[in-house]
Amino acid sequence: MRIGELSRRTGVSQRSLRYYEEQGLLSPARLPSGYRDYDERTVTVVRRIQILLSAGLGTSAIAEILPCTVDDTVVLSGRCPELVDGLAQERDRITAAIDDLVAARDILDSLVGRPLQVQGMSSR
């Protein structure tokens, strides 16, 4: 498939797809015309890249992770044990960020419906 179709199927801009290629995350074949030609598996790879980016991982870390993925159901194969500790640290970082966001949401929830007190003014 060409880059436009991959973009439509994944919801990722063509610019981002080219960037992923520059970063070594995608390796499309080239047609004689010079157009990129992506195989069906690339849809899954792009979705996985998006998930890992949304988790806060950089493209260099993702480049290390992608070759260790086996299929759609297994995230890492047994051939990349060196990644496990780093990924566990990233998971801990994300968990801490989630905890902070939940605490912020709880504070906002407690304020909803209460009149805001402006300094020097009282609510009626």
PDB file of C-alpha atoms in Angstrom, residues 49-57 90 93-94:
ATOM      1  CA  ILE A  49       4.453   3.052  17.493  1.00  0.00           C
ATOM      2  CA  GLN A  50       1.562   5.365  18.350  1.00  0.00           C
ATOM      3  CA  ILE A  51       0.851   3.522  21.592  1.00  0.00           C
ATOM      4  CA  LEU A  52       4.503   3.605  22.624  1.00  0.00           C
ATOM      5  CA  LEU A  53       4.776   7.309  21.767  1.00  0.00           C
ATOM      6  CA  SER A  54       1.652   8.049  23.811  1.00  0.00           C
ATOM      7  CA  ALA A  55       3.280   6.190  26.704  1.00  0.00           C
ATOM      8  CA  GLY A  56       6.053   8.762  26.597  1.00  0.00           C
ATOM      9  CA  LEU A  57       8.735   6.662  24.934  1.00  0.00           C
ATOM     10  CA  GLU A  90       9.007   3.540  32.177  1.00  0.00           C
ATOM     11  CA  ARG A  93       7.041   6.550  35.606  1.00  0.00           C
ATOM     12  CA  ILE A  94       3.705   6.307  33.811  1.00  0.00           C
TER      13      ILE A  94
END
